[in-house]
Rosetta silent file (secondary structure, phi, psi, omega in degrees, C-alpha in Angstrom):
SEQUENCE: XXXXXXXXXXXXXXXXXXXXXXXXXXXXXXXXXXXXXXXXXXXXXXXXXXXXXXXXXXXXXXXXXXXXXXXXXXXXXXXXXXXXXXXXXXXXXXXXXXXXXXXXXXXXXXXXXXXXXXXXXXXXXXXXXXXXXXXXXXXXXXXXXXXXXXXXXXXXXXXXXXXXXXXXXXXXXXXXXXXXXXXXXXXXXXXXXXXXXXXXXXXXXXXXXXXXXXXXXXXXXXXXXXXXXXXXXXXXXXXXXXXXXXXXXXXXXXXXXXXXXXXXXXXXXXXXXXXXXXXXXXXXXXXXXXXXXXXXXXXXXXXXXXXX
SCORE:     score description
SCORE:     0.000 S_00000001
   1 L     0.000  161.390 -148.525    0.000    0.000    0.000 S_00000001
   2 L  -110.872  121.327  145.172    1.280    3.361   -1.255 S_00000001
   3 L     0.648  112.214  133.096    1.756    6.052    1.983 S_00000001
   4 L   -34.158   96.359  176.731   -0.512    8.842    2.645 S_00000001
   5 L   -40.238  141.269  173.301    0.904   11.995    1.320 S_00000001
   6 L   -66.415  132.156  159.540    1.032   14.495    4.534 S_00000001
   7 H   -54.246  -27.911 -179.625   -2.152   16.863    3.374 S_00000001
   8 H   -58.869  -41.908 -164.563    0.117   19.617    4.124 S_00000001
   9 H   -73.821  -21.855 -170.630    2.427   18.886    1.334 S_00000001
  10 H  -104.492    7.154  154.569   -0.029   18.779   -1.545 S_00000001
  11 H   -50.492  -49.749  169.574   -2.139   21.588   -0.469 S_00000001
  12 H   -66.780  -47.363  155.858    1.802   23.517   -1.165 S_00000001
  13 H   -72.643  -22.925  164.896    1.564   21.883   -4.243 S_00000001
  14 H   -58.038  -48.568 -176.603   -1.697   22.792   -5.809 S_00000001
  15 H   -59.138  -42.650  178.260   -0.771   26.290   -4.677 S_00000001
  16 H   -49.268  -47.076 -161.377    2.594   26.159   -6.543 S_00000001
  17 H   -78.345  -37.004  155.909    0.868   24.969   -9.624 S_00000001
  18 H   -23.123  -90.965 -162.679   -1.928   27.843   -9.132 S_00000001
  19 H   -52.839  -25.535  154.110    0.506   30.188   -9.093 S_00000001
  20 H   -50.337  -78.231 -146.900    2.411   28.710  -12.313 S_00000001
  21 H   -80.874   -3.222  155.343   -0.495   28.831  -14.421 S_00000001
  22 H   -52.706  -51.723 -152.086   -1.213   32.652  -12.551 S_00000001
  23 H   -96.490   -1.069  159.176    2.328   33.684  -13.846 S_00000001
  24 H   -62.185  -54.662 -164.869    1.634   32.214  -17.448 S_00000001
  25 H   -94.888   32.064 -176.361   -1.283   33.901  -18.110 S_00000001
  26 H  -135.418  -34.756  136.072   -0.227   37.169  -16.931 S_00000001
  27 H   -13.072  -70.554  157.403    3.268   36.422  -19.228 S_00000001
  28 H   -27.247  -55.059 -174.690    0.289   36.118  -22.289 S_00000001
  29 H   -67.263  -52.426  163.110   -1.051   39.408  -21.195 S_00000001
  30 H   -45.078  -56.996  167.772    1.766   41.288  -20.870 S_00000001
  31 H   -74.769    6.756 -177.286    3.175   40.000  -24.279 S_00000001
  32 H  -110.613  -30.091  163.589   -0.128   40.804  -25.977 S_00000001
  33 H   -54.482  -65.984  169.966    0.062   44.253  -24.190 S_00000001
  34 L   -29.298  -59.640  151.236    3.317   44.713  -25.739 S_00000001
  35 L   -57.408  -29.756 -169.779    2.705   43.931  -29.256 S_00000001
  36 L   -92.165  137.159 -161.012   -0.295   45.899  -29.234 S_00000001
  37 L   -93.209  148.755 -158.884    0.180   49.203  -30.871 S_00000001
  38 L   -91.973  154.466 -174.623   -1.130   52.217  -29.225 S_00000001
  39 E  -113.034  111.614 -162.801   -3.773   54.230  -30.695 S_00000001
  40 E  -124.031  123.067  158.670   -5.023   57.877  -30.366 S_00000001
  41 E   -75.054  130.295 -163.879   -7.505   60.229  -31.207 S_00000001
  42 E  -115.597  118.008 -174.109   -8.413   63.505  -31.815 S_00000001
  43 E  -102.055  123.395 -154.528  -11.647   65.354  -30.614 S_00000001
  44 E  -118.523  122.990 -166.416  -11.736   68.968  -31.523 S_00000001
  45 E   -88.257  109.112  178.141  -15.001   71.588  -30.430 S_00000001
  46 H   -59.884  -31.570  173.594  -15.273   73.226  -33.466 S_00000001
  47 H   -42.923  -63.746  172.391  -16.912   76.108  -31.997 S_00000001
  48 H   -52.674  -29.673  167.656  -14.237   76.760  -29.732 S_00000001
  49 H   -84.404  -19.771  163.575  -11.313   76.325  -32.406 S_00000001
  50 H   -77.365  -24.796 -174.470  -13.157   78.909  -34.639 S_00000001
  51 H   -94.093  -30.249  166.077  -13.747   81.418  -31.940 S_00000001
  52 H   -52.755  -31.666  170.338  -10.103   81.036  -30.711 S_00000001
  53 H   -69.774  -56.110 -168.579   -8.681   81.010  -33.923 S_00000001
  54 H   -81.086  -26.591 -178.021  -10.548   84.122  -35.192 S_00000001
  55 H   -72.503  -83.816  171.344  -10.490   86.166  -31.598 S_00000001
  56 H     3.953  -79.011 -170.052   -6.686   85.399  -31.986 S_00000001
  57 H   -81.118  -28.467 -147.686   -5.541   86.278  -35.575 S_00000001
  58 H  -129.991  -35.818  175.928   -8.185   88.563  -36.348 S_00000001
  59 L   109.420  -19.381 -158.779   -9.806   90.451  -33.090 S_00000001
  60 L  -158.846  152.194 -179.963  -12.956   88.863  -33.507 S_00000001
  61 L  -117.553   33.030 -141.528  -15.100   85.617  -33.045 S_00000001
  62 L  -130.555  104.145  148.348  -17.832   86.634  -35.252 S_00000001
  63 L   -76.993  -12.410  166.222  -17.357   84.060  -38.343 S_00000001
  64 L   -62.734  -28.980 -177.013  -18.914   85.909  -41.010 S_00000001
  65 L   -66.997  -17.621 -166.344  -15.971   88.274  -39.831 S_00000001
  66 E  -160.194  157.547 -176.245  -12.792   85.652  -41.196 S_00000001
  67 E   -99.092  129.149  171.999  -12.499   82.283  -43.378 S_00000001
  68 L   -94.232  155.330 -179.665  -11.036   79.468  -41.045 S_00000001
  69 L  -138.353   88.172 -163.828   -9.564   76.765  -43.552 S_00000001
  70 H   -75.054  -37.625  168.208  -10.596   74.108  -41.532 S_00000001
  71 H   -59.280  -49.846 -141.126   -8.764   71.188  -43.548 S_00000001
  72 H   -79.916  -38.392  168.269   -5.685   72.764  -43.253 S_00000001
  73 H   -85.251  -12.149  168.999   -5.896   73.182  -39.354 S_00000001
  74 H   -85.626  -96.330 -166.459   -7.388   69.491  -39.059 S_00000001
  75 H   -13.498  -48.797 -166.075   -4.261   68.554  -41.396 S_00000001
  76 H  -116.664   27.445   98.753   -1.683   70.093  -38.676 S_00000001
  77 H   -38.180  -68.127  173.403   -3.599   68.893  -36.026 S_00000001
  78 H   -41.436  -52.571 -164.728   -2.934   65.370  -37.488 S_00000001
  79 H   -63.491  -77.693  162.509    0.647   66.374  -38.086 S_00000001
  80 H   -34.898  -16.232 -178.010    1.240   67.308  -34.694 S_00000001
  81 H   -83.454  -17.494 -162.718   -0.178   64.642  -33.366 S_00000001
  82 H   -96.986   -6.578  164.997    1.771   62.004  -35.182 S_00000001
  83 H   -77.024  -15.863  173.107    5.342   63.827  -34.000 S_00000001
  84 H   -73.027  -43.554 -172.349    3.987   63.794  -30.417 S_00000001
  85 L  -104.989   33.650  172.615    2.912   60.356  -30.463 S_00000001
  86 L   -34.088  -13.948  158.462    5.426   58.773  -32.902 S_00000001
  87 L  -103.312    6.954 -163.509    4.514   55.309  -32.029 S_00000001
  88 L   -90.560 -169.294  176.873    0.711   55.573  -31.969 S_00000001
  89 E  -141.701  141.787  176.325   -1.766   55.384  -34.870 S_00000001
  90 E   -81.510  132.621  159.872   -4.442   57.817  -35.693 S_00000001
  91 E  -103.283  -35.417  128.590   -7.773   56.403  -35.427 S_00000001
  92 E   163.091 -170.480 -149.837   -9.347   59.437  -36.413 S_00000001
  93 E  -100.541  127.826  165.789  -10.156   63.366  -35.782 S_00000001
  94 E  -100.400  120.557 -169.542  -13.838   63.729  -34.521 S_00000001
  95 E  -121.566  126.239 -138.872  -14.761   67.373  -35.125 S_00000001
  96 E  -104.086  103.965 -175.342  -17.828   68.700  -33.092 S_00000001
  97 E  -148.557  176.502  179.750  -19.822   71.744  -34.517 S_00000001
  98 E  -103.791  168.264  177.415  -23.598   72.954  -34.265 S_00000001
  99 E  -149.196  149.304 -178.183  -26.324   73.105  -36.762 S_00000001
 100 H   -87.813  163.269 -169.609  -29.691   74.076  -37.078 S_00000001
 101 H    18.033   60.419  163.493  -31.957   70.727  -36.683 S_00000001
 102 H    42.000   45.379  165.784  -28.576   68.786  -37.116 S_00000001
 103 L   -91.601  115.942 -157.544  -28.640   69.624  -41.086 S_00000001
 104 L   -76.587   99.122  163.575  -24.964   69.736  -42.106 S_00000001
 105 L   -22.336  131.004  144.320  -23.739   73.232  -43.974 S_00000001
 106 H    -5.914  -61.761  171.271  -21.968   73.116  -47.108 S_00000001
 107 H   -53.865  -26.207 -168.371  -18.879   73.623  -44.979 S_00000001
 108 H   -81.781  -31.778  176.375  -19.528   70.786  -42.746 S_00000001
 109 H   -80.731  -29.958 -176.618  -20.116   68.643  -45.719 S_00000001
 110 L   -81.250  -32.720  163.859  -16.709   69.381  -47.416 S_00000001
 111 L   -73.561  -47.262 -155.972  -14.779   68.339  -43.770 S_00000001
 112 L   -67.652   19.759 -173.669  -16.982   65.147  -43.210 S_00000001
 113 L  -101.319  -28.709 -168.511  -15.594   64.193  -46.889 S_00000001
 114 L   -62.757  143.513  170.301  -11.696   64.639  -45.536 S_00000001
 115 L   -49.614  143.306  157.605  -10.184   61.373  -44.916 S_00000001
 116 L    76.872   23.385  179.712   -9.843   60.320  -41.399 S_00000001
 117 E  -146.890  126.402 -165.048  -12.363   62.786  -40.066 S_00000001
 118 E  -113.452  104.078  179.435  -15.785   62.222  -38.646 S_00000001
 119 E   -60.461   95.109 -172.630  -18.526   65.236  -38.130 S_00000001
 120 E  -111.049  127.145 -144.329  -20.480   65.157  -35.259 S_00000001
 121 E  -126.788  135.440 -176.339  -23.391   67.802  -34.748 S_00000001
 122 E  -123.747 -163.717 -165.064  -25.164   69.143  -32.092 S_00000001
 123 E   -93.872  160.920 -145.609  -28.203   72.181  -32.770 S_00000001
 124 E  -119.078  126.372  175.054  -27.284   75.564  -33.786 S_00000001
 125 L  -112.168 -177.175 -166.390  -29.928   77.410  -31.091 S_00000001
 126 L   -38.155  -52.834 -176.006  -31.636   81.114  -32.011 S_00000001
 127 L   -86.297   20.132 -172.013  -28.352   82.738  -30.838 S_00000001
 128 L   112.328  -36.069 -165.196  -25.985   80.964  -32.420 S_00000001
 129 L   -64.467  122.212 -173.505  -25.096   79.150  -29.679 S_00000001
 130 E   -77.518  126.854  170.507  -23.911   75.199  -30.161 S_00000001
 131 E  -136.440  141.447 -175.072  -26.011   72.701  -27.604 S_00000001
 132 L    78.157   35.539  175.425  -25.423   68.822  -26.992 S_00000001
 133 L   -98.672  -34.980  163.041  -21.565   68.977  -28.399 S_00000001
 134 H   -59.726  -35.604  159.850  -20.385   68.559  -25.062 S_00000001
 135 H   -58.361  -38.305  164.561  -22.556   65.596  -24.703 S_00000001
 136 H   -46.978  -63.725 -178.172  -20.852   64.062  -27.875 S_00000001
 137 H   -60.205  -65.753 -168.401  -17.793   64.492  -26.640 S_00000001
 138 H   -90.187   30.820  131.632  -17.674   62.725  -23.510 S_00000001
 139 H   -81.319  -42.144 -172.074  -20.050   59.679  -25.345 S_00000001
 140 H   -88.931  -19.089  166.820  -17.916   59.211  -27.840 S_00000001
 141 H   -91.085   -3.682  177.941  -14.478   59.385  -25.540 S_00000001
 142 H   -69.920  -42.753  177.074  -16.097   57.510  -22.772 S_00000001
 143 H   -64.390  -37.491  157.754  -16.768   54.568  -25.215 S_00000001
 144 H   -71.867  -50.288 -149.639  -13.208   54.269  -26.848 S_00000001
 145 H   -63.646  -47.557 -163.521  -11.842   54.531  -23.685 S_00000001
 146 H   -64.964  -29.790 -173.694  -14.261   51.930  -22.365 S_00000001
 147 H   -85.725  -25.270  158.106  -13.703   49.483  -25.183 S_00000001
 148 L    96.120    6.834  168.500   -9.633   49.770  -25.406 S_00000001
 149 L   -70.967  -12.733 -175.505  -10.032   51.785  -28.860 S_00000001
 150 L  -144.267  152.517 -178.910   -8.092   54.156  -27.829 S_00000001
 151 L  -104.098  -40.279 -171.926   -4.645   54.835  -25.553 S_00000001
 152 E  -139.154  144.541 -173.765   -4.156   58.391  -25.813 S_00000001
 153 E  -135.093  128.687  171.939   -7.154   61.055  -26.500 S_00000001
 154 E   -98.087  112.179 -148.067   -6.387   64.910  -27.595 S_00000001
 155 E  -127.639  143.764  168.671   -9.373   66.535  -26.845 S_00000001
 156 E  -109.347  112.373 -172.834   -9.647   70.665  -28.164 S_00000001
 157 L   168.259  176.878  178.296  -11.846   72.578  -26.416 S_00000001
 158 L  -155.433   -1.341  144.632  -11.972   74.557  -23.107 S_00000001
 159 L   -51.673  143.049  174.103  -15.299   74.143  -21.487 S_00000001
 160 L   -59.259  -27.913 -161.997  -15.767   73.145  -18.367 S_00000001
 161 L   -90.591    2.566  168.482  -18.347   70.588  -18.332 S_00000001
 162 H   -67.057  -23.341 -157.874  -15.925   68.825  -20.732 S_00000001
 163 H   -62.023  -50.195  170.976  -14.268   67.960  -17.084 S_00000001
 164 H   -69.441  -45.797  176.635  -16.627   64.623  -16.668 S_00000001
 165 H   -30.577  -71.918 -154.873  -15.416   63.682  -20.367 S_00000001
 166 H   -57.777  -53.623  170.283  -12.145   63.697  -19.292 S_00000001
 167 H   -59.046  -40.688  168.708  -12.681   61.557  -16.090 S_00000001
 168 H   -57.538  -36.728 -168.630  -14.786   59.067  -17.420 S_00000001
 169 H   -80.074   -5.269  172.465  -12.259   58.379  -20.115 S_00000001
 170 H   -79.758  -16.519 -163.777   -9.024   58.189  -17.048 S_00000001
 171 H   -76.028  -29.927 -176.337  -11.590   55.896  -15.679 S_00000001
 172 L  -123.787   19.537  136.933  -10.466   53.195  -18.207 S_00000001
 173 L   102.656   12.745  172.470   -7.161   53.761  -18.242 S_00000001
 174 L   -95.471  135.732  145.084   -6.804   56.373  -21.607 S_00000001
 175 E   -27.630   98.578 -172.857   -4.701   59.075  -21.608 S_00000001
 176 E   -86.730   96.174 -171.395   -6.073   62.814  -21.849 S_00000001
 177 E   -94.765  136.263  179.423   -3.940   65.642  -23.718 S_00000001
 178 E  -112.805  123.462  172.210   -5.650   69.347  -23.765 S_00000001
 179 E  -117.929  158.072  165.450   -4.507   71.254  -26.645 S_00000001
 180 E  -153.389  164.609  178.942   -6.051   74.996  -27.140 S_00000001
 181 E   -94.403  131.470 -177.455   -5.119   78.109  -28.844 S_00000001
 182 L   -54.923  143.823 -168.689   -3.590   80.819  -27.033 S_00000001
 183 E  -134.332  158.750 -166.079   -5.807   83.457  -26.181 S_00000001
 184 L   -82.206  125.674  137.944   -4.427   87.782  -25.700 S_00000001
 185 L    99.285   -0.039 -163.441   -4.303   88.869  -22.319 S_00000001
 186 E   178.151 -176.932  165.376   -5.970   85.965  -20.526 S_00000001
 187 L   -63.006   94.400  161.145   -7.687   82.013  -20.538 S_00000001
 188 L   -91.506   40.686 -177.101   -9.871   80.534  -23.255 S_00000001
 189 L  -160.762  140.771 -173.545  -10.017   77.090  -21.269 S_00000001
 190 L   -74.219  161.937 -170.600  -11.142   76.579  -17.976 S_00000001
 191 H   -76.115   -7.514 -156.536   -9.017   76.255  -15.076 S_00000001
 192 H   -89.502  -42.009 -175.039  -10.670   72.774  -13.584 S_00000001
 193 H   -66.183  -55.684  169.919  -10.045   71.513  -16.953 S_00000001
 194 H   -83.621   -4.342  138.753   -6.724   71.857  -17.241 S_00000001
 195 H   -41.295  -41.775  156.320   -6.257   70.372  -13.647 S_00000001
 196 H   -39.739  -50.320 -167.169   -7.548   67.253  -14.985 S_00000001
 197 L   -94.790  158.731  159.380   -6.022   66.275  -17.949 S_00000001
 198 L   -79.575   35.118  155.827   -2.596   64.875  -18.216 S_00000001
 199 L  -174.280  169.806  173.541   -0.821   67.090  -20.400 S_00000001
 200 L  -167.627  135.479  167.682   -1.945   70.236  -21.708 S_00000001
 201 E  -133.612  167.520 -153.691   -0.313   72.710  -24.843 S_00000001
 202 E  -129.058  148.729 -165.873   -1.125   75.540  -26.243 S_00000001
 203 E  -107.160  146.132  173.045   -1.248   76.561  -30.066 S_00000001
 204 L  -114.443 -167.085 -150.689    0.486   80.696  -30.601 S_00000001
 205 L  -102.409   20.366  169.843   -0.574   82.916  -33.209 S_00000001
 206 L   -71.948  -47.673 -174.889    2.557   81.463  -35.753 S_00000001
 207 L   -64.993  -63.657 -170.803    0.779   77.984  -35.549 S_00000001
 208 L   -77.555  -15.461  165.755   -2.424   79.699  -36.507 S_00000001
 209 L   -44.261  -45.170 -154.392   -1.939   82.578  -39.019 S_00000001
 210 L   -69.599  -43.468 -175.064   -1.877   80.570  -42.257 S_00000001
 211 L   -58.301  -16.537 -174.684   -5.608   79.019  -41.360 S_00000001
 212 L  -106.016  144.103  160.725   -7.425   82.572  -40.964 S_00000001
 213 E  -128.158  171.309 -155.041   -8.114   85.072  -43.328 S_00000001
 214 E  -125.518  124.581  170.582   -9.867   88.434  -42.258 S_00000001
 215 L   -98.293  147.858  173.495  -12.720   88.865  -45.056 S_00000001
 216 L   -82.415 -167.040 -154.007  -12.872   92.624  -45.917 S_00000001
 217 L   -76.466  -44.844 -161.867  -16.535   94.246  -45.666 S_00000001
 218 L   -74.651  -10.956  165.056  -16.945   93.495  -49.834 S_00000001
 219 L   -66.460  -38.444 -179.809  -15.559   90.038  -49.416 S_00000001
 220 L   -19.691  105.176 -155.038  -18.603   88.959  -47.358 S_00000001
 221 L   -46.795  143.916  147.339  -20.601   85.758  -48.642 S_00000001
 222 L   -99.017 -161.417  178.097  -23.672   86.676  -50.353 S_00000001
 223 L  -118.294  140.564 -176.105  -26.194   84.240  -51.128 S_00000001
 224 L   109.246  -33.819  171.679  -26.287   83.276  -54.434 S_00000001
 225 L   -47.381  127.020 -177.366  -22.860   84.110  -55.034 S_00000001
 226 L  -124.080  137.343 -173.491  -20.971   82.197  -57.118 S_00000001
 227 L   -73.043  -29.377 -179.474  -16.948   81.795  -57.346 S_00000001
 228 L   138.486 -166.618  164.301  -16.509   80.599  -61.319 S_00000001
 229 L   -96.987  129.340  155.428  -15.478   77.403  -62.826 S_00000001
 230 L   -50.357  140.102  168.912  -13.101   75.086  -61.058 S_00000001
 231 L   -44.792  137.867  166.871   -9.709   73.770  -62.134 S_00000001
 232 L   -58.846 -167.733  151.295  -10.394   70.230  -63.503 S_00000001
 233 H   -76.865  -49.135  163.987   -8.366   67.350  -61.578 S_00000001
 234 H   -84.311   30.781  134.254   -5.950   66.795  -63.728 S_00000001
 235 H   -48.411  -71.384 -172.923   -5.177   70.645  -63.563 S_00000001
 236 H   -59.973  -30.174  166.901   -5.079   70.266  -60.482 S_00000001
 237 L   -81.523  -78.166 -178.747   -2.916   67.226  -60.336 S_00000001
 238 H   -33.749  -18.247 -165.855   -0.425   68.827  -62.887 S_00000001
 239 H   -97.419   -2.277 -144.143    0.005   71.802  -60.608 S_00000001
 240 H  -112.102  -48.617  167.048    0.583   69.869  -57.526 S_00000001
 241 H   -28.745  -64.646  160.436    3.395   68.164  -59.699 S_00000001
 242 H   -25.709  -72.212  179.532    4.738   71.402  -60.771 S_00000001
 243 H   -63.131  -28.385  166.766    5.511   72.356  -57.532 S_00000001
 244 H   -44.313  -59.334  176.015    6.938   69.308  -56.267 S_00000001
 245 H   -29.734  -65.242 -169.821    9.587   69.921  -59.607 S_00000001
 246 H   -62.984  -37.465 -160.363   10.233   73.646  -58.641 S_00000001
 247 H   -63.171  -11.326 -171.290   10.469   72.602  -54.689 S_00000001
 248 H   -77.899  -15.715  -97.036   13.147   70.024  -55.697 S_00000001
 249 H  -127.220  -81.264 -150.081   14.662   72.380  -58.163 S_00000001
 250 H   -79.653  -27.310  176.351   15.044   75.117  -55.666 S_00000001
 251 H  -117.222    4.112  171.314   15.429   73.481  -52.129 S_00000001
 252 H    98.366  145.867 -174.050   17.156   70.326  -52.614 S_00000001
 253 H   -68.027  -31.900  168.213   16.476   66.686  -52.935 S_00000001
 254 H   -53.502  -37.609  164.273   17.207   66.233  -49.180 S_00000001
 255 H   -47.926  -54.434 -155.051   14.315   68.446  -48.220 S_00000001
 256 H   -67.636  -36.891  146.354   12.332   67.220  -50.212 S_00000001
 257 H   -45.914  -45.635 -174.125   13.011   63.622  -48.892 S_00000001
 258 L   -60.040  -21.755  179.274   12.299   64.583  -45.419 S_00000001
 259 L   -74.331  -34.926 -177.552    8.743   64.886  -46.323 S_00000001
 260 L   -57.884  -53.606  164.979    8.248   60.905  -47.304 S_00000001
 261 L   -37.350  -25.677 -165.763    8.136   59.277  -43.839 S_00000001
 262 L   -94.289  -28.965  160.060    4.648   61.576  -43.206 S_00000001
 263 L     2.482   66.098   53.182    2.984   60.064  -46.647 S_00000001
 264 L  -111.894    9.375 -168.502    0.344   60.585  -47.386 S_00000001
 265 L   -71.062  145.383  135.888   -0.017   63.381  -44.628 S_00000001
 266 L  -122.772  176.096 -158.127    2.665   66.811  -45.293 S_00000001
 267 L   -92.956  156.914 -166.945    2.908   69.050  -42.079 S_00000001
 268 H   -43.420  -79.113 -143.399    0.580   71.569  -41.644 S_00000001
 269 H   -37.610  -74.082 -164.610    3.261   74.718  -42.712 S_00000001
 270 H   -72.633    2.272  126.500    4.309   72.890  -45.782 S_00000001
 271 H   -49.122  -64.046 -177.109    0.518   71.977  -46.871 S_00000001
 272 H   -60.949  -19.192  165.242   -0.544   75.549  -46.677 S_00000001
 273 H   -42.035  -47.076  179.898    2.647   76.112  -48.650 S_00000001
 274 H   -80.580  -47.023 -144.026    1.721   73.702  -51.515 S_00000001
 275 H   -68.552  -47.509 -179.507   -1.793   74.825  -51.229 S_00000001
 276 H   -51.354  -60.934  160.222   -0.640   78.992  -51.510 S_00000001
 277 H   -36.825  -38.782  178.573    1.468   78.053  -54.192 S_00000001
 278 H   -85.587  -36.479  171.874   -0.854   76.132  -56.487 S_00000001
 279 H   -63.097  -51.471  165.077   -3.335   78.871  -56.321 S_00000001
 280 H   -47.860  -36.651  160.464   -1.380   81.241  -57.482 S_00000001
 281 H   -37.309  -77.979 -174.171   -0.574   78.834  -60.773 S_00000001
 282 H   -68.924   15.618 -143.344   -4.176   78.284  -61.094 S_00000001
 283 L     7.172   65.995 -169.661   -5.258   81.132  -60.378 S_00000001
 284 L  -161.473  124.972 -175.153   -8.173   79.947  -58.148 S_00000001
 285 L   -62.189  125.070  163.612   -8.932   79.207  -54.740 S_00000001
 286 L  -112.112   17.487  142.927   -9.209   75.920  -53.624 S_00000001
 287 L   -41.797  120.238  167.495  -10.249   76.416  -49.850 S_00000001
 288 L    97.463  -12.055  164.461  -12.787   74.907  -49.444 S_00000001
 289 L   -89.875  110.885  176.830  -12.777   72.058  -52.237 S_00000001
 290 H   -65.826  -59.845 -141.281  -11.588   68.863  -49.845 S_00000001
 291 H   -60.821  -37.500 -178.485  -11.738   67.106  -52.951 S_00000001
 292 H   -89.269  -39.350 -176.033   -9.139   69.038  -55.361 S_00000001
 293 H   -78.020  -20.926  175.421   -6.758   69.928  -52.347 S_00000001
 294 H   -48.504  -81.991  146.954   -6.552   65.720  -51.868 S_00000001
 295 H    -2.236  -38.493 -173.581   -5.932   65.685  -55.683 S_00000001
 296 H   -87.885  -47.239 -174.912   -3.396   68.673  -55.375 S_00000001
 297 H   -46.933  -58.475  171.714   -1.426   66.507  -52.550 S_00000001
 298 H   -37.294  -32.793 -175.187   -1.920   63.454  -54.843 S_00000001
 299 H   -96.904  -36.517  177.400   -0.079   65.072  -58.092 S_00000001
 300 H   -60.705  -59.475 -175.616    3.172   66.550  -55.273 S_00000001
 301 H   -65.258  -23.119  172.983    3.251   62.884  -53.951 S_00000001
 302 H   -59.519  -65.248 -161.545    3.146   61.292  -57.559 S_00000001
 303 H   -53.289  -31.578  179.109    6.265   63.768  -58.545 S_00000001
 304 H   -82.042  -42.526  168.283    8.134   63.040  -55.412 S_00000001
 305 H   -74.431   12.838 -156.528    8.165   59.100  -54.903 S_00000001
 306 L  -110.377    4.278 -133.342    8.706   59.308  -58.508 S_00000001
 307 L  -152.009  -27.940 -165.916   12.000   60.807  -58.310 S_00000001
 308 L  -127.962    0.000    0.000   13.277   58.759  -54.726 S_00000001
């Protein structure tokens, strides 16, 4: 007959083997943690980047008063985000704005077409005033957070009641970044708010010049007004080319290189750059066509991997 094992000893062994198969599966976790690449997002209150932008550059937060070139400042929004966060991935920009009965403007429709950008609307009320964007915002960052879609969240804006966003989404373990535009003489973000978040920067009025223009009284939209006929696309492609040519022509192949890692993205400066340039060629504005400034990027990036 085989001994009774003392109970003592294999009670100390089940626990050893517990704790084996404890330090396996936390080995798994760890290495799946590891692998997994982190991801980040950016949520930006459009109100609040137009009245910051335009009080800023211009004196005034009256939008009829200045043209915001809203791709261009989504674009270096992007840009920055991918040198802060050089190992993350964009998931994409959610940009927040009012409407009356949540019917999207001609402007609104020409962002929700940019790649990598989603338009979310809350109502435009008698005075102007945007209501239920704050409510967006801290639905839509509570849920990536809650769900592990996201690692790091930039959120643009400065109201306070944004303040619950921000906690619910620390709540699940994502990372909150405050970015805002500098405002003269004083705060356009609340002070609770930037207690909260875990980082917080500020945009100056260098970052933000190229995006505003100051309409003069006779610039003012009228209704009915119409700008002309557009440059086709493959105008518009040739000129994008063009410029690629002269920039290699005139600034070197190295520069010019330095631009390829960000593909298909170029940083904000050197977007508005392409963008200034090709209008003068075509003579014709293309603010405000998403479709033709893709298309302008699209003919620069043809000339340039074409060449390295």
């Amino acid at each position: 007959m085989n001994d009774p094992q003392p109970t003592g000893t294999t009670d100390l062994t089940t626990l050893a083997a517990g704790i084996e198969r404890t330090n396996e599966l936390l080995a798994r976790v760890l290495a799946e943690v590891a692998t997994t690449p982190s991801t980040h997002a950016v949520f930006a209150d459009a109100g609040y980047v137009y009245a910051a932008t335009g009080r800023l550059v211009t004196g005034t937060e009256d939008r009829r008063a200045f043209e915001l070139d809203a791709e261009g400042i989504i674009e270096a929004f992007i840009d920055k985000a991918r040198t802060i966060f050089p190992d993350s991935r964009l998931l994409r920009v959610y940009w927040y704005d009012g409407a009356r009965r949540r019917i999207h403007t001609q402007e609104q429709q020409r962002i929700a077409e940019l790649p990598d950008v989603k338009v979310r609307l809350g109502n435009l009320n008698a005075h102007n005033q945007q209501k239920g964007v704050d409510s967006l915002i801290r639905t839509d960052l509570e849920s990536l957070a809650r769900h592990r879609a996201i690692t790091d969240a930039v959120l643009i804006g400065g109201d306070e009641d944004l303040v619950s966003a921000v906690e619910a989404a620390q709540g699940y373990g994502a990372r909150v970044h405050l970015w805002g535009i500098e405002a003269p003489g004083g705060r356009n973000q609340a002070e609770p708010l930037l207690w909260e978040v875990d980082s917080a920067r500020t945009f100056d009025l260098d970052f933000c010049k190229p995006y505003v223009t100051r309409r003069a009284a006779g610039e003012l939209p009228e209704a009915g007004a119409a700008e002309g006929p557009a440059p086709t696309r493959e105008e518009v492609r040739f000129v994008g080319a063009r410029v690629a040519a002269q920039w290699l022509s005139e600034r070197g192949p190295a520069w010019v290189a330095d631009l390829l890692p960000g593909h298909p993205y170029l940083p904000g400066a050197v977007d508005q750059e392409l963008l200034t340039a090709a209008e003068a060629l075509l003579k014709h504005s293309l603010r405000g066509h998403a479709d033709l400034r893709r298309v302008l990027r699209d003919g620069f990036w043809d000339h340039v991997q074409g060449r390295f």
